[in-house]
mmCIF file of N, CA, C and O in Angstrom:
data_model
loop_
_atom_site.group_PDB
_atom_site.id
_atom_site.type_symbol
_atom_site.label_atom_id
_atom_site.label_comp_id
_atom_site.label_asym_id
_atom_site.label_seq_id
_atom_site.Cartn_x
_atom_site.Cartn_y
_atom_site.Cartn_z
ATOM 1 N N MET A 1 -29.158 29.292 -48.085
ATOM 2 C CA MET A 1 -29.767 30.609 -48.083
ATOM 3 C C MET A 1 -31.278 30.519 -47.856
ATOM 4 O O MET A 1 -31.837 31.279 -47.107
ATOM 5 N N LEU A 2 -31.935 29.571 -48.521
ATOM 6 C CA LEU A 2 -33.373 29.419 -48.342
ATOM 7 C C LEU A 2 -33.723 28.948 -46.941
ATOM 8 O O LEU A 2 -34.770 29.288 -46.407
ATOM 9 N N GLU A 3 -32.836 28.169 -46.357
ATOM 10 C CA GLU A 3 -33.075 27.707 -44.991
ATOM 11 C C GLU A 3 -33.112 28.888 -44.022
ATOM 12 O O GLU A 3 -33.945 28.954 -43.130
ATOM 13 N N GLY A 4 -32.217 29.852 -44.220
ATOM 14 C CA GLY A 4 -32.212 31.046 -43.391
ATOM 15 C C GLY A 4 -33.458 31.885 -43.594
ATOM 16 O O GLY A 4 -33.994 32.483 -42.665
ATOM 17 N N LEU A 5 -33.951 31.935 -44.839
ATOM 18 C CA LEU A 5 -35.169 32.683 -45.126
ATOM 19 C C LEU A 5 -36.374 32.026 -44.471
ATOM 20 O O LEU A 5 -37.223 32.704 -43.901
ATOM 21 N N ASP A 6 -36.433 30.700 -44.523
ATOM 22 C CA ASP A 6 -37.518 29.991 -43.855
ATOM 23 C C ASP A 6 -37.489 30.236 -42.353
ATOM 24 O O ASP A 6 -38.527 30.428 -41.726
ATOM 25 N N ARG A 7 -36.303 30.236 -41.790
ATOM 26 C CA ARG A 7 -36.166 30.471 -40.361
ATOM 27 C C ARG A 7 -36.596 31.890 -40.012
ATOM 28 O O ARG A 7 -37.226 32.133 -38.987
ATOM 29 N N LYS A 8 -36.266 32.854 -40.888
ATOM 30 C CA LYS A 8 -36.666 34.241 -40.670
ATOM 31 C C LYS A 8 -38.181 34.383 -40.683
ATOM 32 O O LYS A 8 -38.753 35.055 -39.833
ATOM 33 N N ILE A 9 -38.831 33.726 -41.626
ATOM 34 C CA ILE A 9 -40.287 33.798 -41.712
ATOM 35 C C ILE A 9 -40.922 33.184 -40.470
ATOM 36 O O ILE A 9 -41.873 33.727 -39.909
ATOM 37 N N LYS A 10 -40.390 32.050 -40.023
ATOM 38 C CA LYS A 10 -40.911 31.419 -38.806
ATOM 39 C C LYS A 10 -40.744 32.341 -37.599
ATOM 40 O O LYS A 10 -41.649 32.470 -36.777
ATOM 41 N N LEU A 11 -39.584 32.980 -37.489
ATOM 42 C CA LEU A 11 -39.360 33.889 -36.370
ATOM 43 C C LEU A 11 -40.260 35.113 -36.451
ATOM 44 O O LEU A 11 -40.746 35.599 -35.433
ATOM 45 N N ASP A 12 -40.499 35.617 -37.667
ATOM 46 C CA ASP A 12 -41.436 36.736 -37.824
ATOM 47 C C ASP A 12 -42.827 36.356 -37.330
ATOM 48 O O ASP A 12 -43.488 37.138 -36.648
ATOM 49 N N ILE A 13 -43.249 35.154 -37.664
ATOM 50 C CA ILE A 13 -44.570 34.685 -37.227
ATOM 51 C C ILE A 13 -44.614 34.537 -35.714
ATOM 52 O O ILE A 13 -45.577 34.963 -35.065
ATOM 53 N N ILE A 14 -43.573 33.977 -35.131
ATOM 54 C CA ILE A 14 -43.526 33.789 -33.682
ATOM 55 C C ILE A 14 -43.536 35.139 -32.963
ATOM 56 O O ILE A 14 -44.253 35.324 -31.973
ATOM 57 N N ILE A 15 -42.772 36.094 -33.467
ATOM 58 C CA ILE A 15 -42.723 37.420 -32.849
ATOM 59 C C ILE A 15 -44.091 38.095 -32.928
ATOM 60 O O ILE A 15 -44.555 38.711 -31.966
ATOM 61 N N THR A 16 -44.752 37.968 -34.074
ATOM 62 C CA THR A 16 -46.081 38.566 -34.224
ATOM 63 C C THR A 16 -47.085 37.924 -33.281
ATOM 64 O O THR A 16 -47.916 38.619 -32.678
ATOM 65 N N VAL A 17 -47.015 36.607 -33.124
ATOM 66 C CA VAL A 17 -47.928 35.912 -32.217
ATOM 67 C C VAL A 17 -47.676 36.346 -30.770
ATOM 68 O O VAL A 17 -48.625 36.602 -30.015
ATOM 69 N N ILE A 18 -46.415 36.459 -30.391
ATOM 70 C CA ILE A 18 -46.092 36.888 -29.024
ATOM 71 C C ILE A 18 -46.594 38.307 -28.776
ATOM 72 O O ILE A 18 -47.214 38.589 -27.737
ATOM 73 N N ALA A 19 -46.347 39.202 -29.724
ATOM 74 C CA ALA A 19 -46.791 40.589 -29.557
ATOM 75 C C ALA A 19 -48.315 40.670 -29.492
ATOM 76 O O ALA A 19 -48.865 41.433 -28.687
ATOM 77 N N THR A 20 -49.003 39.894 -30.306
ATOM 78 C CA THR A 20 -50.465 39.888 -30.284
ATOM 79 C C THR A 20 -50.986 39.343 -28.964
ATOM 80 O O THR A 20 -51.911 39.902 -28.364
ATOM 81 N N PHE A 21 -50.396 38.263 -28.486
ATOM 82 C CA PHE A 21 -50.805 37.655 -27.222
ATOM 83 C C PHE A 21 -50.618 38.641 -26.066
ATOM 84 O O PHE A 21 -51.510 38.806 -25.221
ATOM 85 N N VAL A 22 -49.475 39.305 -26.034
ATOM 86 C CA VAL A 22 -49.199 40.267 -24.965
ATOM 87 C C VAL A 22 -50.175 41.428 -25.025
ATOM 88 O O VAL A 22 -50.731 41.854 -24.001
ATOM 89 N N SER A 23 -50.414 41.957 -26.232
ATOM 90 C CA SER A 23 -51.312 43.112 -26.335
ATOM 91 C C SER A 23 -52.744 42.758 -25.965
ATOM 92 O O SER A 23 -53.409 43.524 -25.262
ATOM 93 N N VAL A 24 -53.218 41.595 -26.387
ATOM 94 C CA VAL A 24 -54.583 41.191 -26.039
ATOM 95 C C VAL A 24 -54.717 41.002 -24.533
ATOM 96 O O VAL A 24 -55.689 41.458 -23.918
ATOM 97 N N ASN A 25 -53.740 40.357 -23.931
ATOM 98 C CA ASN A 25 -53.796 40.148 -22.479
ATOM 99 C C ASN A 25 -53.767 41.463 -21.708
ATOM 100 O O ASN A 25 -54.510 41.638 -20.739
ATOM 101 N N LEU A 26 -52.926 42.393 -22.133
ATOM 102 C CA LEU A 26 -52.859 43.665 -21.413
ATOM 103 C C LEU A 26 -54.108 44.504 -21.651
ATOM 104 O O LEU A 26 -54.542 45.225 -20.744
ATOM 105 N N ILE A 27 -54.711 44.430 -22.817
ATOM 106 C CA ILE A 27 -55.958 45.153 -23.049
ATOM 107 C C ILE A 27 -57.077 44.568 -22.187
ATOM 108 O O ILE A 27 -57.871 45.309 -21.592
ATOM 109 N N ILE A 28 -57.138 43.257 -22.085
ATOM 110 C CA ILE A 28 -58.137 42.620 -21.211
ATOM 111 C C ILE A 28 -57.897 43.019 -19.758
ATOM 112 O O ILE A 28 -58.839 43.326 -19.022
ATOM 113 N N CYS A 29 -56.635 43.036 -19.344
ATOM 114 C CA CYS A 29 -56.315 43.444 -17.973
ATOM 115 C C CYS A 29 -56.724 44.884 -17.713
ATOM 116 O O CYS A 29 -57.172 45.223 -16.611
ATOM 117 N N SER A 30 -56.578 45.739 -18.716
ATOM 118 C CA SER A 30 -56.974 47.140 -18.517
ATOM 119 C C SER A 30 -58.480 47.280 -18.356
ATOM 120 O O SER A 30 -58.940 48.200 -17.686
ATOM 121 N N TYR A 31 -59.256 46.383 -18.957
ATOM 122 C CA TYR A 31 -60.704 46.407 -18.749
ATOM 123 C C TYR A 31 -61.085 45.811 -17.395
ATOM 124 O O TYR A 31 -62.018 46.277 -16.750
ATOM 125 N N VAL A 32 -60.365 44.794 -16.975
ATOM 126 C CA VAL A 32 -60.676 44.159 -15.695
ATOM 127 C C VAL A 32 -60.340 45.104 -14.541
ATOM 128 O O VAL A 32 -61.131 45.252 -13.604
ATOM 129 N N TRP A 33 -59.169 45.716 -14.590
ATOM 130 C CA TRP A 33 -58.753 46.650 -13.544
ATOM 131 C C TRP A 33 -58.829 48.071 -14.096
ATOM 132 O O TRP A 33 -57.826 48.647 -14.536
ATOM 133 N N ASN A 34 -60.024 48.648 -14.054
ATOM 134 C CA ASN A 34 -60.251 49.985 -14.616
ATOM 135 C C ASN A 34 -59.381 51.047 -13.961
ATOM 136 O O ASN A 34 -58.958 51.997 -14.613
ATOM 137 N N GLY A 35 -59.133 50.897 -12.700
ATOM 138 C CA GLY A 35 -58.342 51.896 -11.986
ATOM 139 C C GLY A 35 -56.897 51.960 -12.453
ATOM 140 O O GLY A 35 -56.242 52.990 -12.315
ATOM 141 N N TYR A 36 -56.402 50.869 -12.975
ATOM 142 C CA TYR A 36 -55.017 50.803 -13.427
ATOM 143 C C TYR A 36 -54.892 50.790 -14.949
ATOM 144 O O TYR A 36 -53.835 50.475 -15.481
ATOM 145 N N ALA A 37 -55.957 51.149 -15.639
ATOM 146 C CA ALA A 37 -55.969 51.050 -17.109
ATOM 147 C C ALA A 37 -54.880 51.901 -17.752
ATOM 148 O O ALA A 37 -54.204 51.454 -18.678
ATOM 149 N N SER A 38 -54.688 53.103 -17.261
ATOM 150 C CA SER A 38 -53.680 53.968 -17.887
ATOM 151 C C SER A 38 -52.269 53.419 -17.687
ATOM 152 O O SER A 38 -51.442 53.479 -18.598
ATOM 153 N N GLN A 39 -51.999 52.852 -16.513
ATOM 154 C CA GLN A 39 -50.679 52.265 -16.271
ATOM 155 C C GLN A 39 -50.468 51.023 -17.134
ATOM 156 O O GLN A 39 -49.380 50.817 -17.692
ATOM 157 N N ILE A 40 -51.494 50.193 -17.217
ATOM 158 C CA ILE A 40 -51.382 48.960 -18.007
ATOM 159 C C ILE A 40 -51.179 49.291 -19.485
ATOM 160 O O ILE A 40 -50.326 48.699 -20.160
ATOM 161 N N LEU A 41 -51.935 50.243 -19.998
ATOM 162 C CA LEU A 41 -51.794 50.609 -21.402
ATOM 163 C C LEU A 41 -50.471 51.327 -21.669
ATOM 164 O O LEU A 41 -49.913 51.204 -22.763
ATOM 165 N N SER A 42 -49.949 52.036 -20.668
ATOM 166 C CA SER A 42 -48.625 52.642 -20.816
ATOM 167 C C SER A 42 -47.548 51.568 -20.933
ATOM 168 O O SER A 42 -46.606 51.689 -21.731
ATOM 169 N N ILE A 43 -47.682 50.521 -20.158
ATOM 170 C CA ILE A 43 -46.752 49.397 -20.251
ATOM 171 C C ILE A 43 -46.852 48.754 -21.636
ATOM 172 O O ILE A 43 -45.841 48.405 -22.249
ATOM 173 N N LEU A 44 -48.069 48.644 -22.136
ATOM 174 C CA LEU A 44 -48.275 48.059 -23.462
ATOM 175 C C LEU A 44 -47.600 48.893 -24.546
ATOM 176 O O LEU A 44 -46.953 48.342 -25.441
ATOM 177 N N VAL A 45 -47.716 50.204 -24.437
ATOM 178 C CA VAL A 45 -47.103 51.087 -25.433
ATOM 179 C C VAL A 45 -45.581 50.957 -25.430
ATOM 180 O O VAL A 45 -44.938 51.049 -26.468
ATOM 181 N N ILE A 46 -45.006 50.709 -24.283
ATOM 182 C CA ILE A 46 -43.555 50.533 -24.190
ATOM 183 C C ILE A 46 -43.149 49.128 -24.594
ATOM 184 O O ILE A 46 -42.123 48.923 -25.254
ATOM 185 N N LEU A 47 -43.936 48.140 -24.245
ATOM 186 C CA LEU A 47 -43.563 46.746 -24.435
ATOM 187 C C LEU A 47 -43.643 46.280 -25.893
ATOM 188 O O LEU A 47 -42.763 45.549 -26.357
ATOM 189 N N LEU A 48 -44.656 46.694 -26.627
ATOM 190 C CA LEU A 48 -44.814 46.217 -27.996
ATOM 191 C C LEU A 48 -43.651 46.586 -28.909
ATOM 192 O O LEU A 48 -43.124 45.708 -29.604
ATOM 193 N N PRO A 49 -43.237 47.838 -28.956
ATOM 194 C CA PRO A 49 -42.076 48.124 -29.818
ATOM 195 C C PRO A 49 -40.817 47.383 -29.381
ATOM 196 O O PRO A 49 -40.006 46.973 -30.215
ATOM 197 N N THR A 50 -40.671 47.184 -28.070
ATOM 198 C CA THR A 50 -39.506 46.457 -27.569
ATOM 199 C C THR A 50 -39.504 45.023 -28.074
ATOM 200 O O THR A 50 -38.448 44.497 -28.462
ATOM 201 N N ILE A 51 -40.657 44.375 -28.095
ATOM 202 C CA ILE A 51 -40.749 43.002 -28.607
ATOM 203 C C ILE A 51 -40.321 42.958 -30.063
ATOM 204 O O ILE A 51 -39.533 42.096 -30.471
ATOM 205 N N TYR A 52 -40.809 43.898 -30.869
ATOM 206 C CA TYR A 52 -40.459 43.907 -32.280
ATOM 207 C C TYR A 52 -38.989 44.258 -32.511
ATOM 208 O O TYR A 52 -38.334 43.684 -33.380
ATOM 209 N N ILE A 53 -38.454 45.174 -31.732
ATOM 210 C CA ILE A 53 -37.046 45.549 -31.889
ATOM 211 C C ILE A 53 -36.129 44.389 -31.552
ATOM 212 O O ILE A 53 -35.191 44.071 -32.296
ATOM 213 N N VAL A 54 -36.378 43.725 -30.433
ATOM 214 C CA VAL A 54 -35.556 42.581 -30.037
ATOM 215 C C VAL A 54 -35.687 41.454 -31.052
ATOM 216 O O VAL A 54 -34.691 40.822 -31.442
ATOM 217 N N GLY A 55 -36.899 41.206 -31.519
ATOM 218 C CA GLY A 55 -37.099 40.168 -32.527
ATOM 219 C C GLY A 55 -36.363 40.464 -33.818
ATOM 220 O O GLY A 55 -35.745 39.579 -34.415
ATOM 221 N N ASN A 56 -36.404 41.720 -34.257
ATOM 222 C CA ASN A 56 -35.691 42.085 -35.476
ATOM 223 C C ASN A 56 -34.183 41.980 -35.314
ATOM 224 O O ASN A 56 -33.479 41.611 -36.254
ATOM 225 N N LEU A 57 -33.676 42.287 -34.125
ATOM 226 C CA LEU A 57 -32.244 42.120 -33.881
ATOM 227 C C LEU A 57 -31.836 40.654 -33.940
ATOM 228 O O LEU A 57 -30.785 40.311 -34.486
ATOM 229 N N ILE A 58 -32.654 39.787 -33.388
ATOM 230 C CA ILE A 58 -32.371 38.351 -33.445
ATOM 231 C C ILE A 58 -32.380 37.865 -34.890
ATOM 232 O O ILE A 58 -31.484 37.138 -35.326
ATOM 233 N N ILE A 59 -33.376 38.285 -35.649
ATOM 234 C CA ILE A 59 -33.468 37.879 -37.049
ATOM 235 C C ILE A 59 -32.277 38.417 -37.840
ATOM 236 O O ILE A 59 -31.708 37.717 -38.679
ATOM 237 N N ARG A 60 -31.885 39.659 -37.581
ATOM 238 C CA ARG A 60 -30.743 40.234 -38.282
ATOM 239 C C ARG A 60 -29.466 39.450 -37.994
ATOM 240 O O ARG A 60 -28.668 39.195 -38.901
ATOM 241 N N CYS A 61 -29.266 39.053 -36.744
ATOM 242 C CA CYS A 61 -28.080 38.259 -36.396
ATOM 243 C C CYS A 61 -28.083 36.917 -37.110
ATOM 244 O O CYS A 61 -27.037 36.457 -37.581
ATOM 245 N N ILE A 62 -29.242 36.300 -37.206
ATOM 246 C CA ILE A 62 -29.344 35.020 -37.903
ATOM 247 C C ILE A 62 -29.037 35.193 -39.383
ATOM 248 O O ILE A 62 -28.292 34.395 -39.979
ATOM 249 N N LEU A 63 -29.560 36.246 -39.993
ATOM 250 C CA LEU A 63 -29.310 36.481 -41.411
ATOM 251 C C LEU A 63 -27.827 36.790 -41.666
ATOM 252 O O LEU A 63 -27.268 36.337 -42.672
ATOM 253 N N ILE A 64 -27.197 37.542 -40.778
ATOM 254 C CA ILE A 64 -25.764 37.848 -40.944
ATOM 255 C C ILE A 64 -24.948 36.573 -40.839
ATOM 256 O O ILE A 64 -24.009 36.358 -41.615
ATOM 257 N N LYS A 65 -25.280 35.691 -39.895
ATOM 258 C CA LYS A 65 -24.581 34.408 -39.768
ATOM 259 C C LYS A 65 -24.729 33.576 -41.038
ATOM 260 O O LYS A 65 -23.786 32.956 -41.499
ATOM 261 N N ASN A 66 -25.943 33.559 -41.599
ATOM 262 C CA ASN A 66 -26.185 32.761 -42.807
ATOM 263 C C ASN A 66 -25.470 33.349 -44.020
ATOM 264 O O ASN A 66 -25.035 32.598 -44.891
ATOM 265 N N LEU A 67 -25.347 34.648 -44.096
ATOM 266 C CA LEU A 67 -24.654 35.261 -45.230
ATOM 267 C C LEU A 67 -23.160 35.047 -45.157
ATOM 268 O O LEU A 67 -22.500 34.980 -46.188
ATOM 269 N N ARG A 68 -22.625 34.928 -43.964
ATOM 270 C CA ARG A 68 -21.180 34.697 -43.806
ATOM 271 C C ARG A 68 -20.782 33.270 -44.152
ATOM 272 O O ARG A 68 -19.654 33.017 -44.521
ATOM 273 N N THR A 69 -21.695 32.336 -44.004
ATOM 274 C CA THR A 69 -21.354 30.937 -44.282
ATOM 275 C C THR A 69 -21.728 30.545 -45.683
ATOM 276 O O THR A 69 -22.341 31.166 -46.431
#
């Protein structure tokens, strides 16, 4: 059980790092390409929740597998 919890914490950290990396890169891109800033930030608004949703689904599947065994 603790092994699954450790794995969940590691995955939470990885998901947060990925989301932070993506958001920082897209914010920098929006400053570099001013003409496309609204499109880039719109992509960011759609992409960030998707990263967290997919990550939470993966973590939930791992926790369900660990609870069954």
